[in-house]
Amino acid sequence: MEAVIVVEQLSKVYEMGEVRVEALRGIDVRVAVGDFVAIMGASGSGKSTFLNILGCLDRPSSGRYWLDGLDVSQMSSDHLAVARNKKLGFVFQSFHLLARTSAVENVELPLLYSGVPRRARRARALAALHATGLAARAEHYPSQLSGGQQQRVAIARALVNAPALLLADEPTGNLDSQTSVEIMGILQRLNTGQGITIVMVTHEADIAQYATRILVFQDGQLVDDRPVDDRRLAPDMEARHGQNPLG
Ligand code: ADP
Ligand code: MG
């Protein structure tokens, strides 16, 4: 199976004066195209550090990382920024939308950085909002949207560059349980319908059940890697089963 992520002996040490924290200690893992991975583990186990390295937001102290076949552990900062914009989409717990900017303009931002012309930007941003069920709110500002709607905007923004990999750090951490299930439905639809590979950090066991594979971190080490049995399907996934996910 083709791999989107190959990580070998990845380590991260934070040094602050006298204090030395080994946040990651020799992680080896492969993530195949089309996987939907949930990363679990106690607070402080290294989940966010690992996701930030996968997302090229941080560099490992040692070890290798190939993203979509590219050895990003050896790249310069400039090349890394380009790889990040082209290959990755991010979703965060607190949405990270620009406040004085409409939903559709927020979604357009990554296209602005990659130099897509204005009309094409708008068309692609609207299509991405459509895919997350928020086309009707395109002109709304974040303050006019619920948390779940803001997260849909953030997912649309993460998708607009057609990334190889979608990374999400506690994407449902600020949402109620009903809205969390809706967001998991969107991620499942993107995964099965469009074949987007997803790596998601969560500390909620019931949210991890929507993934296909669970990695468990403990004290900076990967201590378990298992398929999800009894996978949960979000209700709209069951209803839409067999239909065009963008339809
Ligand atoms: P998790 O996301 O699983 O809660 P983190 O990856 O955030 O864990 O943190 C792993 C360890 O690394 C923790 O001990 C944390 O305190 C430490 N750590 C994380 N980021 C930094 C940083 N920027 N500087 C120093 N220590 C850090
Ligand atoms: Mg974290």
Coordinates of C-alpha atoms in Angstrom, one line a residue, residues 38-174:
A38 CA -6.9 8.5 15.6
I39 CA -4.1 9.3 17.9
M40 CA -4.9 8.7 21.6
G41 CA -3.0 9.0 24.9
A42 CA -2.9 10.8 28.1
S43 CA -2.2 14.5 28.3
G44 CA 1.6 15.2 27.8
S45 CA 2.1 11.8 26.0
G46 CA 3.4 13.6 22.8
K47 CA 0.3 13.6 20.6
S48 CA 0.4 17.3 19.6
T49 CA 4.2 17.2 19.2
F50 CA 3.8 14.3 16.8
L51 CA 1.0 16.0 14.9
N52 CA 3.0 19.2 14.6
I53 CA 5.9 17.4 13.2
L54 CA 3.7 15.5 10.7
G55 CA 2.3 18.9 9.8
C56 CA 5.8 20.4 9.2
L57 CA 5.0 23.0 11.9
D58 CA 7.9 21.7 14.0
R59 CA 11.0 19.7 13.2
P60 CA 12.1 16.4 14.8
S61 CA 15.4 16.4 16.9
S62 CA 16.3 13.2 15.1
G63 CA 14.8 10.6 12.9
R64 CA 13.3 10.7 9.4
Y65 CA 10.0 11.7 8.0
W66 CA 8.8 11.2 4.4
L67 CA 5.6 13.0 3.5
D68 CA 4.0 11.8 0.3
G69 CA 7.4 10.4 -0.8
L70 CA 9.3 13.7 0.1
D71 CA 12.0 13.6 2.7
V72 CA 10.8 16.6 4.7
S73 CA 13.3 16.0 7.6
Q74 CA 16.0 17.3 5.3
M75 CA 14.2 20.2 3.8
S76 CA 14.9 23.9 4.1
S77 CA 12.3 26.1 5.8
D78 CA 11.2 27.6 2.5
H79 CA 10.7 24.2 0.9
L80 CA 8.9 23.1 4.0
A81 CA 6.5 26.0 3.8
V82 CA 5.7 25.1 0.2
A83 CA 5.2 21.4 1.1
R84 CA 2.9 22.4 3.9
N85 CA 0.7 24.6 1.8
K86 CA 0.4 22.1 -1.0
K87 CA 0.2 18.8 0.8
L88 CA -1.4 19.5 4.1
G89 CA -4.6 20.7 5.6
F90 CA -5.0 21.5 9.3
V91 CA -7.9 21.6 11.7
F92 CA -7.5 22.8 15.2
Q93 CA -9.6 22.5 18.4
S94 CA -10.2 26.3 18.5
F95 CA -10.9 26.7 14.7
H96 CA -8.3 29.4 14.1
L97 CA -10.4 31.5 11.7
L98 CA -9.8 35.1 11.0
A99 CA -12.5 37.1 12.8
R100 CA -13.1 40.0 10.5
T101 CA -13.1 37.8 7.4
S102 CA -16.1 36.0 5.9
A103 CA -16.4 32.2 5.8
V104 CA -15.6 32.1 2.1
E105 CA -12.6 34.5 2.4
N106 CA -11.2 32.3 5.3
V107 CA -11.4 29.3 3.0
E108 CA -9.7 31.2 0.2
L109 CA -6.7 32.0 2.2
P110 CA -4.5 29.0 1.4
L111 CA -5.2 29.6 -2.3
L112 CA -4.1 33.2 -2.0
Y113 CA -0.7 31.9 -0.7
S114 CA -0.4 29.5 -3.6
G115 CA -1.2 32.2 -6.2
V116 CA -4.5 31.0 -7.5
P117 CA -6.4 33.8 -9.5
R118 CA -9.3 35.5 -7.8
R119 CA -12.2 33.9 -9.6
A120 CA -10.8 30.4 -9.3
R121 CA -10.2 31.0 -5.6
R122 CA -13.8 32.0 -5.0
A123 CA -15.1 29.0 -7.0
R124 CA -12.9 26.5 -5.2
A125 CA -13.7 28.0 -1.8
L126 CA -17.4 27.8 -2.4
A127 CA -17.1 24.1 -3.6
A128 CA -15.2 23.3 -0.4
L129 CA -17.8 25.0 1.7
H130 CA -20.4 23.0 -0.2
A131 CA -18.5 19.8 0.7
T132 CA -18.8 20.6 4.4
G133 CA -22.4 21.6 4.1
L134 CA -21.9 25.3 4.7
A135 CA -22.4 26.9 1.3
A136 CA -25.4 28.9 2.5
R137 CA -23.3 30.6 5.2
A138 CA -20.4 31.7 2.9
E139 CA -20.8 35.4 3.6
H140 CA -21.1 35.0 7.4
Y141 CA -18.4 36.1 9.7
P142 CA -17.1 33.6 12.3
S143 CA -18.9 35.5 15.2
Q144 CA -22.2 34.8 13.3
L145 CA -21.6 31.1 13.2
S146 CA -21.9 28.3 15.8
G147 CA -18.9 26.3 16.9
G148 CA -19.8 23.4 14.7
Q149 CA -20.3 25.8 11.7
Q150 CA -16.9 27.4 12.4
Q151 CA -15.3 24.0 12.4
R152 CA -16.9 23.3 9.0
V153 CA -15.4 26.5 7.7
A154 CA -12.0 25.4 9.1
I155 CA -12.4 21.9 7.5
A156 CA -13.3 23.6 4.1
R157 CA -10.2 25.8 4.4
A158 CA -8.1 22.7 5.2
L159 CA -9.4 21.0 2.0
V160 CA -9.3 23.8 -0.5
N161 CA -5.8 23.0 -1.7
A162 CA -6.7 19.3 -2.2
P163 CA -4.1 18.1 0.3
A164 CA -2.7 14.6 0.5
L165 CA -3.2 14.6 4.2
L166 CA -5.7 16.2 6.7
L167 CA -4.4 16.7 10.2
A168 CA -6.7 17.5 13.0
D169 CA -5.8 18.2 16.7
E170 CA -8.8 17.6 18.9
P171 CA -11.2 18.8 16.3
T172 CA -14.2 18.2 18.5
G173 CA -12.7 19.3 21.7
N174 CA -14.8 22.5 21.9

